[in-house]
Each structure stands twice: as structure tokens, then as C-alpha cells.
Short mmCIF file of C-alpha atoms in Angstrom, two decimals:
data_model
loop_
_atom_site.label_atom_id
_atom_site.label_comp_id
_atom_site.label_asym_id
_atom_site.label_seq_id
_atom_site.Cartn_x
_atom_site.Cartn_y
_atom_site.Cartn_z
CA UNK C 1 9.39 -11.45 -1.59
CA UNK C 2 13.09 -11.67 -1.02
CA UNK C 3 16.49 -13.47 -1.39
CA UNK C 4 18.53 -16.44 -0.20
CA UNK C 5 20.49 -15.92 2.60
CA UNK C 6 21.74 -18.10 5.70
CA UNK C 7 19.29 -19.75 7.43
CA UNK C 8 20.38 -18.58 10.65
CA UNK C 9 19.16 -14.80 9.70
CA UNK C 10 15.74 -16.96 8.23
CA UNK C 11 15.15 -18.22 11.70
CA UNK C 12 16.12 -14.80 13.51
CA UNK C 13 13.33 -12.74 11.60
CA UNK C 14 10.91 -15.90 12.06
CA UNK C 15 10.25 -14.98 16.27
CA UNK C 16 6.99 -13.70 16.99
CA UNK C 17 7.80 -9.85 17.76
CA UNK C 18 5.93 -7.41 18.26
CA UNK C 19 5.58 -5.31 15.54
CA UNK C 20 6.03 -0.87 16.61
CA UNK C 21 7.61 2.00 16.06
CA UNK C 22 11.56 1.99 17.33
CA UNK C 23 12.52 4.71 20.02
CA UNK C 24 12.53 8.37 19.10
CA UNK C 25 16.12 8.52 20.96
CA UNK C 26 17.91 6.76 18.43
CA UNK C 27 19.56 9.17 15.69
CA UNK C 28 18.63 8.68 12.00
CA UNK C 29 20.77 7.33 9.29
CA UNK C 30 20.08 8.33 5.73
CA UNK C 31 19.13 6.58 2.99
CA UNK C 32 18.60 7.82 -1.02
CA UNK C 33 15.82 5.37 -2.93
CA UNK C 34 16.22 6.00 -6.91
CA UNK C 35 12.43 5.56 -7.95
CA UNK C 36 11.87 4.55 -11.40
CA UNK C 37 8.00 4.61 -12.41
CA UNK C 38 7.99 2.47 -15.18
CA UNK C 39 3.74 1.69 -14.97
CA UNK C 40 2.83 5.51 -15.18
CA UNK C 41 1.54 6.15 -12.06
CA UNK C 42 -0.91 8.86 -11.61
CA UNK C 43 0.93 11.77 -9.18
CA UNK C 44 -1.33 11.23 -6.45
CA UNK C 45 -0.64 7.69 -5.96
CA UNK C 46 2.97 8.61 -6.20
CA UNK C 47 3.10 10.80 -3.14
CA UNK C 48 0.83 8.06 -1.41
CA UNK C 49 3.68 5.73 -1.82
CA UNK C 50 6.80 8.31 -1.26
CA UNK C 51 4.25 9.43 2.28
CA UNK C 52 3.90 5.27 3.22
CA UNK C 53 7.85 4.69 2.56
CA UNK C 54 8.52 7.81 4.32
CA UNK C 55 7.15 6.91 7.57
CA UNK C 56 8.00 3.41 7.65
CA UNK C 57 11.36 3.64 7.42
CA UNK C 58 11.26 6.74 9.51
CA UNK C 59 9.94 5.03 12.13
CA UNK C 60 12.79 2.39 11.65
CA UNK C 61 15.30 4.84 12.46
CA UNK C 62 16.62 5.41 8.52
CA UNK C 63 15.82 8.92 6.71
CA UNK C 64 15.11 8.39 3.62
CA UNK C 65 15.21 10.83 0.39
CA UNK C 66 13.38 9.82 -2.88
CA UNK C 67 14.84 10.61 -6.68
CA UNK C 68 11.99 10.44 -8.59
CA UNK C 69 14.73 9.30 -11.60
CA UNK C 70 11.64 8.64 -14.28
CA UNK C 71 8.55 8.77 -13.73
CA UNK C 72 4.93 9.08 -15.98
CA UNK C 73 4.88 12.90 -14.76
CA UNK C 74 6.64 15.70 -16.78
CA UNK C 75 9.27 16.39 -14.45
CA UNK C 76 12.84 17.00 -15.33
CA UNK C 77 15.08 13.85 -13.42
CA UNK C 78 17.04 14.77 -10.87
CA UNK C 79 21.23 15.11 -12.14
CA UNK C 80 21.66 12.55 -8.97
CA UNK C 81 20.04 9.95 -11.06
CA UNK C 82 22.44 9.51 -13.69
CA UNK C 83 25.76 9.27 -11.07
CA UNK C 84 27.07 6.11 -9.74
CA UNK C 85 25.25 4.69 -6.77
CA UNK C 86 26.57 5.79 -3.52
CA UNK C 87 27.36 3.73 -0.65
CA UNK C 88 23.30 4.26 1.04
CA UNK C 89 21.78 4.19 -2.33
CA UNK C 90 19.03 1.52 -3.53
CA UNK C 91 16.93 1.59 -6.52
CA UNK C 92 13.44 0.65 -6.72
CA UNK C 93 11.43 -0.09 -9.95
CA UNK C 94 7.69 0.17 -10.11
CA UNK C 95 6.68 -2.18 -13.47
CA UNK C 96 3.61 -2.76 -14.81
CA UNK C 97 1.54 -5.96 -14.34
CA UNK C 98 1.67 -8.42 -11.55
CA UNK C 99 4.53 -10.19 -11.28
CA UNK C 100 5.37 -13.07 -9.78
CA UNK C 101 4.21 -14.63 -6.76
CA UNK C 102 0.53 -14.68 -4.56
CA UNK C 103 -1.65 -12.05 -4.64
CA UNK C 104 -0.06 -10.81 -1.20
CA UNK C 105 3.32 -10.70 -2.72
CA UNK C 106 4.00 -6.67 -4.26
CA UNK C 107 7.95 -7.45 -5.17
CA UNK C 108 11.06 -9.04 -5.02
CA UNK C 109 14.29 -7.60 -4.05
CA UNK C 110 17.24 -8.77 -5.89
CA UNK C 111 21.02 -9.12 -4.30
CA UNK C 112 21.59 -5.87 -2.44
CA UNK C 113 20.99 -2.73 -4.03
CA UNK C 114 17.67 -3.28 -6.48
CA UNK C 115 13.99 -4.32 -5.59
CA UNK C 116 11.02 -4.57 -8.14
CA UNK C 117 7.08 -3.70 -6.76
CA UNK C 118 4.32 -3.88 -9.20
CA UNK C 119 1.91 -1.37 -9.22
CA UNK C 120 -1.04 -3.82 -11.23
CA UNK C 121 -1.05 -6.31 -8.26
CA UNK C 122 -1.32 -3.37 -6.07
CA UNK C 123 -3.97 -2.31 -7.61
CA UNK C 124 -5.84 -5.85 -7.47
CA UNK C 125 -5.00 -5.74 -3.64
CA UNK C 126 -6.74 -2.11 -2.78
CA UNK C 127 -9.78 -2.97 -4.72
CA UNK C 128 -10.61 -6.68 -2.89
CA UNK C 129 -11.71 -4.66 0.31
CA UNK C 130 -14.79 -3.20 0.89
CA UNK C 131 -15.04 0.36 -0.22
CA UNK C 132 -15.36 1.64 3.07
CA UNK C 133 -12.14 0.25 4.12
CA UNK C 134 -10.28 0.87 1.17
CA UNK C 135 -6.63 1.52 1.48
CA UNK C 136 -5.44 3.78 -1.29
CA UNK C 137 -3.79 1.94 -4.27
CA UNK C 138 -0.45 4.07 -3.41
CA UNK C 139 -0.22 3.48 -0.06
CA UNK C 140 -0.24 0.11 -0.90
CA UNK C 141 2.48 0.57 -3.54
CA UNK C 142 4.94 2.23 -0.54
CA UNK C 143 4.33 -0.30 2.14
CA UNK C 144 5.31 -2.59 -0.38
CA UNK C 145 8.30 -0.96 -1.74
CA UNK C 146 9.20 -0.49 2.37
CA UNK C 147 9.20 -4.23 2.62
CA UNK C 148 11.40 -4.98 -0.12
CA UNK C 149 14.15 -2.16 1.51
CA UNK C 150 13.67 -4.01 4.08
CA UNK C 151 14.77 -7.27 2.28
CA UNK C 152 17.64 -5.11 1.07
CA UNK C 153 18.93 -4.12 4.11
CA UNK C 154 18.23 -7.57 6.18
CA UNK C 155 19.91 -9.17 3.63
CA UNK C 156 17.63 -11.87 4.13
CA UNK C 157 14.64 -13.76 2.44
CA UNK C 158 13.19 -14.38 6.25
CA UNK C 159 9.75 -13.09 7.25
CA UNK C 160 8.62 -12.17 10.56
CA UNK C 161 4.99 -13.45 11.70
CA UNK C 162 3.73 -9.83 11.90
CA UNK C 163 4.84 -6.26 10.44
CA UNK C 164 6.34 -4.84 7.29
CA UNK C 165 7.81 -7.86 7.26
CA UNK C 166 5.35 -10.52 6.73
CA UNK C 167 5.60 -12.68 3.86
CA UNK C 168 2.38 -12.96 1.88
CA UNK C 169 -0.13 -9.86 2.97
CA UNK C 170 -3.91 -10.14 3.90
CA UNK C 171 -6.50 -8.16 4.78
CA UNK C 172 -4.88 -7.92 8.24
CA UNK C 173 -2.21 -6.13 7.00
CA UNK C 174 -4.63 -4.05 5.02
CA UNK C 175 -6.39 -2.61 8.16
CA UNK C 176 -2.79 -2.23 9.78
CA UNK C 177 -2.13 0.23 7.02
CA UNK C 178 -5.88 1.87 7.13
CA UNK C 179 -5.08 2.63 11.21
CA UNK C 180 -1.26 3.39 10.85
CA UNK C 181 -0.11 0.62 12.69
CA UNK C 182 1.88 -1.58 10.29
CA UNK C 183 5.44 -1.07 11.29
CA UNK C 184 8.96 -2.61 11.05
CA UNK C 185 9.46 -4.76 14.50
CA UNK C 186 11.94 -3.05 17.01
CA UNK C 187 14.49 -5.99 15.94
CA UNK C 188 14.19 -5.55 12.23
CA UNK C 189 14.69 -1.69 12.27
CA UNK C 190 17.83 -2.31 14.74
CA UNK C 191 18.93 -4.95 12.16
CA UNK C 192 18.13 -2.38 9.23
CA UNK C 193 20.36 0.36 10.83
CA UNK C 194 23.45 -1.79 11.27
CA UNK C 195 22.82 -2.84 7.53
CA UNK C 196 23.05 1.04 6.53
CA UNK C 197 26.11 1.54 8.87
CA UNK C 198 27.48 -1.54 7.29
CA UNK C 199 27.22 0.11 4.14
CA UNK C 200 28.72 3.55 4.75
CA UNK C 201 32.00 1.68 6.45
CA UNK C 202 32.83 -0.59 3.58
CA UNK C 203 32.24 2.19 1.10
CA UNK C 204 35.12 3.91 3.71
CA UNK C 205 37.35 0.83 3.22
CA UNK C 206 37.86 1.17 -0.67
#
């Protein structure tokens, strides 16, 4: 999952840290995520995902508010969707299939504003585990889609040894999601916020 970038930033997200929930204390920034559901998802695993990508990024310190821009549901697209992207907006596509990459591997984000999950491998994941410790399909889907804004806004292809930001996913990370305890490291959502802030000030310098 990911992008080139300096290997400096590689070796940053590389430290063992422990992966929790950042401090209440610090004030949100907002971010807007353009979905486009291009595998037909059925609504239930769609509010699984928007729920998982929600709270991750929450937790992070970033609000976040979903366009559901097109989706396999008869809803009318918001007007938002067909403006030019803002300064703190990213678009996410959910396609069909697998994709490339291991079965751990949801999506790839590409340069700074897009990332791609696919809903077929996370489909493949959910239904490896037992039954009794199933995670649903679209919680999968959202953690997944989390780590890829998380690509975005780290602006790097570096993966930390635990977290949202692990490179190739396991069962481990599976019960992590099943108990509500896979998170973005303190570090990561620090680095995240500064990457949204970064945004908003050279959209001010045009």
C-alpha cells in the first residue's frame, strides 16, 4: 500500500510505537473523503466502512465528512461532488476485484489526493477467520480505506510495525479491529494533522 517518498520519512514510520488513540485535548481538523462505490456495495457494509473510517481518523485528531459521490444505492449525489477539490479534500474509490498486491494489502494510494481499496479482497479477508471471530466485510473495507488516508496524508510509502499503519495485514490486525483497538500511533496522527494543516496553508498561499 502506498507511494515513494524519502527514505528518511520510510525510516521515521518504521520505529516500533505503540499503536492508541491520540489525546482528547487536541482540537480536530476537518477533512471531506469523496467516496465513489464503484463494486456496488450493499448499504450496510457501506455504513460499516463510513463507522470504521470515522473513528479512526477521529481518534487521529482529523474530522472527517463522507460524500457518498456514487454509489450502488439510489441516492441522489451530493452537488459537492461535482466542484473542484478543496484544499482538505481526498477521493477514495472502492473497485471491484482484488487488486494488486498480498492478500493483506486492501489499496494503494496514489500521489496526494486519490487512494483505491478493493472491496473483493476485502471480502476474501473477512471470510478466512473463523465465523465466530468474523470481522464484518465493511469494517474491513474502512480500516482499509483509513490506511490509505493515512498514506495520503504521511506522504509516505513507510509502514509502522503495528497500527493502521502496518504494511501487509493478518489475523492480528483482524482481532485488533474485532476489540476496537487498531489505531493510528500517537506519531502518525501528529504527523497526519500537520499534513492537513499543510494543506489548508498552501491552499492560503495561491
Amino acid at each position: 500500500m502506498g507511494r515513494l517518498v524519502e527514505g528518511f520519512a520510510i525510516l521515521i514510520l518504521m520505529l516500533p510505537v505503540e499503536a492508541a488513540p491520540v489525546s482528547k485535548d487536541i482540537p480536530n481538523l476537518s477533512l471531506t473523503l469523496r467516496m465513489y462505490d464503484y463494486a456496488a456495495i450493499p448499504q450496510d457494509a457501506l455504513a460499516q466502512a463510513e463507522r470504521a473510517i470515522t473513528r479512526l481518523l477521529d481518534e487521529a485528531g482529523i474530522q472527517v465528512r463522507i460524500l457518498w459521490c456514487s454509489s450502488g444505492a439510489e441516492q441522489r449525489t451530493p452537488a459537492e461532488c461535482r466542484e473542484l477539490l478543496g484544499a482538505t479534500d481526498l477521493v477514495v474509490r472502492i473497485m471491484p476485484g482484488a487488486g494488486p498486491g498480498g492478500k493483506g494489502q486492501l489499496g494503494v494510494s496514489v500521489g496526494t489526493v486519490m487512494a483505491t481499496v478493493y472491496y473483493q479482497k476485502a471480502v476474501e479477508f473477512s471470510a478466512e477467520q473463523p465465523v465466530s471471530e468474523r470481522v464484518a466485510t465493511g469494517e474491513i473495507l474502512g480500516c482499509g480505506t483509513a490506511h490509505e488516508i493515512g498514506h495520503l496524508l504521511l506522504q509516505t510509502v513507510g509502514h509502522s510495525l503495528t497500527g493502521t499503519m502496518r504494511a501487509g495485514w493478518s489475523a492480528e490486525e483482524l482481532k485488533l479491529i474485532w476489540g476496537g483497538k487498531l489505531h493510528f500511533t500517537a506519531r502518525q496522527g501528529e504527523t497526519m494533522r500537520e499534513g492537513v494543516m499543510r494543506r489548508i496553508q498552501d491552499s492560503h498561499r495561491r
